[in-house]
Amino acid sequence: MKPEIGPETKVVGVFGYPVKHSASPAMHNAAFRACGLDYLYAAFEVKPEHLRDALLGLPALGICGVNLTIPHKENAIQYMNELSEEAAATGAVNTVVIESGKLKGYNTDIEGFLESLSEDAGFTPGEKKVVVLGAGGAGRAISFALAKEKASELIIANRTARRAEKLVSEIRQKFPEVKIKAMPLSSNSIGEEISSCTLLVNVTPLGMKGEMPVSNTECLHEGLTVYDLIYTPLSTPLLEEAKKRGAKTVNGLSMLVYQGAASFELWTGKEPPISVMKQAVREEVIKRCK
Ligand code: NAP
């Protein structure tokens, strides 16, 4: 059992804006309890204009580390003293570890995404055509991961087309063998691209409140795996429509667990209790959706 919270308790947490939807506190606190670790995980609602102060204040407060979620993953890079190879390559940080008063930025979204894609969908991206909707912090990590895993073709669609174009040019430089293209999320050609791909990944928040990230759903087909990073709610209109059309569907729950497990290991040096974390997230999300 985890000891009582006291003066020795080590604090970690998540910075996001908004952050109320996060299931990470339930997941990490359950993991700390199960491992008997004197740690506490808290959610901090940090506005974008306060990110610098919040991050630079971590060593002063003795906080061991934080996760970063929407919208902080890219902006945080400039405040890191050191970056892991993955964080440097993707230009996005989702885990910060404080070591000797310095901030080291990691990106565990890559590992979380690939593990869950393989475990939940039995999908390997090698030689496959993939459409990614979104080019924010998590969209960057996922697109780099897919290119690294040798996807044959990548289409990145984003509301702000320039952001997708920038990401495409960065990936092209690092992985010249991947056929890659950017397009606006509103483009009529997205349907055609989805019709001929085998994996569609939604990395936008569209679906959390019942929205559809794509206007044409006829392109969703039986040979397709649709992966929606959203986990609250557990199913989105995109996943429901994909199911109706015979596609395989995966929600963001297991990615949350695997990226969180990698953060847990970075902060504590201990092996994460995956099954405890999965159960805690599922219970938390079900509780919220009631
Ligand atoms: P982010 O860095 O803030 O990027 C947000 C992305 O969503 C951008 O591509 C943005 O497009 C797009 N977007 C936001 N609002 C939109 C709207 N109203 N219409 C169309 N596009 C919109 O956030 P992030 O960290 O990448 O997170 C993106 C999503 O993935 C969130 O829903 C987050 O909860 C989820 N996520 C899940 C996991 C998991 O473990 N399951 C892990 C990471 C992220 P613009 O460039 O045009 O602004």
Short mmCIF file of C-alpha atoms in Angstrom, two decimals, residues 25-289:
data_model
loop_
_atom_site.label_atom_id
_atom_site.label_comp_id
_atom_site.label_asym_id
_atom_site.label_seq_id
_atom_site.Cartn_x
_atom_site.Cartn_y
_atom_site.Cartn_z
CA PRO A 25 -4.26 11.42 -12.11
CA ALA A 26 -6.48 8.35 -11.52
CA MET A 27 -4.12 6.15 -13.55
CA HIS A 28 -0.84 7.26 -11.93
CA ASN A 29 -2.17 7.45 -8.38
CA ALA A 30 -3.51 3.87 -8.73
CA ALA A 31 -0.08 2.79 -10.01
CA PHE A 32 1.76 4.50 -7.12
CA ARG A 33 -0.62 2.86 -4.61
CA ALA A 34 -0.15 -0.58 -6.19
CA CYS A 35 3.66 -0.23 -6.06
CA GLY A 36 3.71 1.23 -2.52
CA LEU A 37 5.44 4.39 -3.79
CA ASP A 38 5.18 7.65 -1.83
CA TYR A 39 4.24 9.73 -4.89
CA LEU A 40 1.26 11.96 -5.68
CA TYR A 41 0.03 12.89 -9.20
CA ALA A 42 -1.96 16.15 -9.52
CA ALA A 43 -3.62 17.97 -12.44
CA PHE A 44 -2.60 21.62 -12.95
CA GLU A 45 -4.70 23.83 -15.21
CA VAL A 46 -1.93 25.94 -16.75
CA LYS A 47 -2.90 28.64 -19.25
CA PRO A 48 -0.57 28.95 -22.29
CA GLU A 49 0.68 32.35 -21.08
CA HIS A 50 1.70 30.79 -17.73
CA LEU A 51 3.55 27.76 -19.16
CA ARG A 52 7.00 29.33 -18.83
CA ASP A 53 6.53 30.30 -15.17
CA ALA A 54 4.95 26.95 -14.34
CA LEU A 55 7.77 24.94 -15.92
CA LEU A 56 10.62 27.07 -14.62
CA GLY A 57 9.07 26.93 -11.13
CA LEU A 58 9.19 23.11 -10.98
CA PRO A 59 12.73 22.77 -9.56
CA ALA A 60 12.03 25.49 -6.96
CA LEU A 61 8.97 23.58 -5.75
CA GLY A 62 10.82 20.27 -5.68
CA ILE A 63 8.34 18.72 -8.13
CA CYS A 64 9.87 15.60 -9.74
CA GLY A 65 8.31 15.93 -13.18
CA VAL A 66 5.16 16.56 -15.19
CA ASN A 67 3.28 15.38 -18.23
CA LEU A 68 2.28 18.01 -20.77
CA THR A 69 -0.96 17.81 -22.67
CA ILE A 70 -3.01 19.99 -25.03
CA PRO A 71 -1.88 22.72 -25.88
CA HIS A 72 1.63 22.72 -24.33
CA LYS A 73 3.69 19.96 -26.00
CA GLU A 74 5.43 22.11 -28.61
CA ASN A 75 5.74 25.39 -26.68
CA ALA A 76 7.45 23.61 -23.81
CA ILE A 77 10.48 22.66 -25.93
CA GLN A 78 12.11 26.11 -25.53
CA TYR A 79 12.18 25.79 -21.71
CA MET A 80 13.93 22.40 -21.59
CA ASN A 81 17.61 22.21 -20.60
CA GLU A 82 17.96 18.89 -22.38
CA LEU A 83 15.88 16.80 -24.80
CA SER A 84 15.63 13.07 -25.43
CA GLU A 85 16.26 11.94 -29.01
CA GLU A 86 12.50 11.43 -29.58
CA ALA A 87 11.55 14.85 -28.18
CA ALA A 88 14.21 16.56 -30.29
CA ALA A 89 13.14 14.69 -33.44
CA THR A 90 9.40 15.37 -33.02
CA GLY A 91 9.70 18.88 -31.59
CA ALA A 92 7.20 17.95 -28.88
CA VAL A 93 7.57 17.10 -25.18
CA ASN A 94 4.94 15.18 -23.22
CA THR A 95 7.04 14.22 -20.19
CA VAL A 96 9.41 16.40 -18.17
CA VAL A 97 11.83 14.96 -15.62
CA ILE A 98 13.64 17.27 -13.19
CA GLU A 99 17.21 16.08 -12.69
CA SER A 100 19.60 18.11 -10.50
CA GLY A 101 17.43 21.18 -10.95
CA LYS A 102 17.40 20.86 -14.77
CA LEU A 103 14.40 20.13 -17.01
CA LYS A 104 14.77 17.17 -19.36
CA GLY A 105 12.05 16.75 -22.00
CA TYR A 106 10.96 13.35 -23.32
CA ASN A 107 8.31 12.18 -25.74
CA THR A 108 6.61 8.96 -24.63
CA ASP A 109 3.66 9.43 -27.04
CA ILE A 110 5.69 7.61 -29.73
CA GLU A 111 6.18 4.52 -27.61
CA GLY A 112 2.60 4.68 -26.30
CA PHE A 113 1.12 4.92 -29.77
CA LEU A 114 3.19 2.13 -31.32
CA GLU A 115 2.65 -0.26 -28.41
CA SER A 116 -1.10 0.27 -28.41
CA LEU A 117 -1.32 0.07 -32.22
CA SER A 118 0.39 -3.29 -32.12
CA GLU A 119 -1.40 -4.59 -29.02
CA ASP A 120 -4.96 -3.33 -29.59
CA ALA A 121 -5.14 -3.32 -33.37
CA GLY A 122 -2.49 -5.91 -34.26
CA PHE A 123 -1.35 -3.31 -36.82
CA THR A 124 2.21 -2.79 -38.06
CA PRO A 125 2.68 0.39 -40.18
CA GLY A 126 5.50 -0.95 -42.40
CA GLU A 127 4.65 -0.63 -46.14
CA LYS A 128 1.16 0.76 -45.36
CA LYS A 129 -0.54 3.99 -46.44
CA VAL A 130 -1.69 6.08 -43.47
CA VAL A 131 -3.82 9.24 -43.12
CA VAL A 132 -3.21 11.33 -39.98
CA LEU A 133 -5.74 14.03 -39.02
CA GLY A 134 -3.95 16.65 -36.87
CA ALA A 135 -0.44 18.08 -36.75
CA GLY A 136 -0.22 19.32 -33.14
CA GLY A 137 2.10 17.87 -30.49
CA ALA A 138 0.66 14.35 -30.54
CA GLY A 139 0.13 14.48 -34.33
CA ARG A 140 3.84 15.24 -34.75
CA ALA A 141 4.88 12.34 -32.50
CA ILE A 142 2.57 9.92 -34.32
CA SER A 143 3.63 11.03 -37.80
CA PHE A 144 7.32 10.68 -36.90
CA ALA A 145 6.62 7.26 -35.37
CA LEU A 146 4.83 6.09 -38.54
CA ALA A 147 7.66 7.34 -40.76
CA LYS A 148 10.24 5.66 -38.51
CA GLU A 149 8.27 2.41 -38.72
CA LYS A 150 8.51 2.66 -42.53
CA ALA A 151 4.92 3.48 -43.52
CA SER A 152 5.05 3.64 -47.33
CA GLU A 153 2.84 6.73 -47.65
CA LEU A 154 1.73 9.39 -45.16
CA ILE A 155 -1.00 12.01 -45.65
CA ILE A 156 -1.14 14.65 -42.90
CA ALA A 157 -4.30 16.77 -42.80
CA ASN A 158 -4.63 19.71 -40.44
CA ARG A 159 -7.03 22.61 -39.87
CA THR A 160 -4.07 24.99 -40.15
CA ALA A 161 -2.53 23.72 -43.39
CA ARG A 162 0.78 25.51 -42.79
CA ARG A 163 1.39 23.49 -39.65
CA ALA A 164 0.94 20.24 -41.61
CA GLU A 165 3.21 21.51 -44.39
CA LYS A 166 5.96 22.33 -41.88
CA LEU A 167 5.68 18.85 -40.35
CA VAL A 168 5.76 17.22 -43.78
CA SER A 169 8.94 19.05 -44.74
CA GLU A 170 10.63 18.03 -41.45
CA ILE A 171 9.68 14.36 -41.91
CA ARG A 172 10.76 14.44 -45.57
CA GLN A 173 14.21 15.61 -44.51
CA LYS A 174 14.62 12.85 -41.96
CA PHE A 175 12.86 10.04 -43.85
CA PRO A 176 13.29 10.80 -47.60
CA GLU A 177 12.05 7.32 -48.54
CA VAL A 178 8.51 7.98 -47.23
CA LYS A 179 6.01 9.37 -49.74
CA ILE A 180 4.39 12.21 -47.78
CA LYS A 181 1.87 14.98 -48.41
CA ALA A 182 0.11 17.72 -46.39
CA MET A 183 -3.44 18.93 -46.92
CA PRO A 184 -6.00 21.09 -45.18
CA LEU A 185 -8.46 19.17 -42.98
CA SER A 186 -11.28 20.74 -44.98
CA SER A 187 -9.98 19.40 -48.32
CA ASN A 188 -12.44 17.41 -50.44
CA SER A 189 -9.68 15.00 -51.42
CA ILE A 190 -9.31 13.55 -47.91
CA GLY A 191 -12.06 11.03 -48.70
CA GLU A 192 -10.12 9.71 -51.70
CA GLU A 193 -6.95 9.36 -49.62
CA ILE A 194 -8.82 7.51 -46.85
CA SER A 195 -10.44 5.16 -49.40
CA SER A 196 -7.02 3.91 -50.42
CA CYS A 197 -5.33 3.79 -47.00
CA THR A 198 -5.26 1.05 -44.33
CA LEU A 199 -4.86 3.22 -41.20
CA LEU A 200 -6.67 6.45 -40.31
CA VAL A 201 -5.56 8.22 -37.12
CA ASN A 202 -7.50 11.09 -35.55
CA VAL A 203 -5.18 13.30 -33.50
CA THR A 204 -7.54 16.26 -33.20
CA PRO A 205 -9.96 16.78 -30.32
CA LEU A 206 -12.86 16.56 -32.81
CA GLY A 207 -15.11 13.85 -31.40
CA MET A 208 -14.86 14.76 -27.71
CA LYS A 209 -18.10 16.71 -28.04
CA GLY A 210 -19.72 14.66 -30.78
CA GLU A 211 -18.02 16.33 -33.78
CA MET A 212 -16.82 14.46 -36.89
CA PRO A 213 -13.25 15.22 -38.05
CA VAL A 214 -14.09 14.23 -41.66
CA SER A 215 -17.20 15.24 -43.58
CA ASN A 216 -17.26 12.26 -45.96
CA THR A 217 -17.82 8.95 -44.16
CA GLU A 218 -18.38 6.84 -47.29
CA CYS A 219 -14.61 6.52 -47.56
CA LEU A 220 -14.47 4.44 -44.36
CA HIS A 221 -14.09 0.84 -45.50
CA GLU A 222 -13.68 -2.75 -44.32
CA GLY A 223 -9.92 -2.95 -44.86
CA LEU A 224 -9.36 0.12 -42.69
CA THR A 225 -8.21 0.45 -39.06
CA VAL A 226 -9.48 3.68 -37.49
CA TYR A 227 -7.52 4.84 -34.46
CA ASP A 228 -8.99 7.77 -32.52
CA LEU A 229 -6.71 9.14 -29.81
CA ILE A 230 -9.72 10.39 -27.88
CA TYR A 231 -10.62 8.33 -24.80
CA THR A 232 -13.34 10.52 -23.26
CA PRO A 233 -15.83 9.46 -24.47
CA LEU A 234 -14.68 5.88 -25.09
CA SER A 235 -16.28 5.97 -28.54
CA THR A 236 -16.59 8.90 -30.95
CA PRO A 237 -18.84 9.50 -33.98
CA LEU A 238 -15.83 8.64 -36.19
CA LEU A 239 -15.36 5.27 -34.47
CA GLU A 240 -19.11 4.54 -34.55
CA GLU A 241 -19.36 5.32 -38.26
CA ALA A 242 -16.23 3.27 -38.97
CA LYS A 243 -17.67 0.30 -37.07
CA LYS A 244 -20.90 0.50 -39.11
CA ARG A 245 -18.83 0.33 -42.27
CA GLY A 246 -16.90 -2.75 -41.14
CA ALA A 247 -13.61 -1.04 -40.20
CA LYS A 248 -11.55 -2.08 -37.18
CA THR A 249 -11.63 0.59 -34.44
CA VAL A 250 -9.33 1.56 -31.56
CA ASN A 251 -9.79 4.37 -29.01
CA GLY A 252 -7.07 6.31 -27.16
CA LEU A 253 -7.30 4.44 -23.87
CA SER A 254 -4.43 2.05 -24.32
CA MET A 255 -2.13 4.74 -25.75
CA LEU A 256 -2.82 6.78 -22.61
CA VAL A 257 -1.77 3.79 -20.53
CA TYR A 258 1.42 3.02 -22.47
CA GLN A 259 2.63 6.62 -22.72
CA GLY A 260 1.83 7.01 -19.00
CA ALA A 261 3.66 3.79 -18.18
CA ALA A 262 6.78 5.12 -19.90
CA SER A 263 6.52 8.40 -17.91
CA PHE A 264 6.04 6.43 -14.67
CA GLU A 265 9.26 4.54 -15.36
CA LEU A 266 11.16 7.77 -16.13
CA TRP A 267 10.07 9.37 -12.85
CA THR A 268 10.34 6.39 -10.49
CA GLY A 269 12.81 4.01 -12.15
CA LYS A 270 10.30 1.23 -11.36
CA GLU A 271 8.45 -1.13 -13.65
CA PRO A 272 4.95 0.23 -14.28
CA PRO A 273 1.97 -1.93 -13.25
CA ILE A 274 0.24 -1.91 -16.68
CA SER A 275 -2.87 -3.90 -15.74
CA VAL A 276 -3.52 -1.68 -12.69
CA MET A 277 -3.15 1.42 -14.88
CA LYS A 278 -5.50 0.05 -17.55
CA GLN A 279 -8.18 -0.79 -15.01
CA ALA A 280 -7.91 2.59 -13.27
CA VAL A 281 -8.27 4.50 -16.57
CA ARG A 282 -11.22 2.42 -17.70
CA GLU A 283 -13.02 2.92 -14.37
CA GLU A 284 -12.31 6.66 -14.38
CA VAL A 285 -13.56 7.16 -17.94
CA ILE A 286 -16.71 5.09 -17.35
CA LYS A 287 -17.39 7.11 -14.16
CA ARG A 288 -17.08 10.38 -16.11
CA CYS A 289 -19.23 9.26 -19.00
#
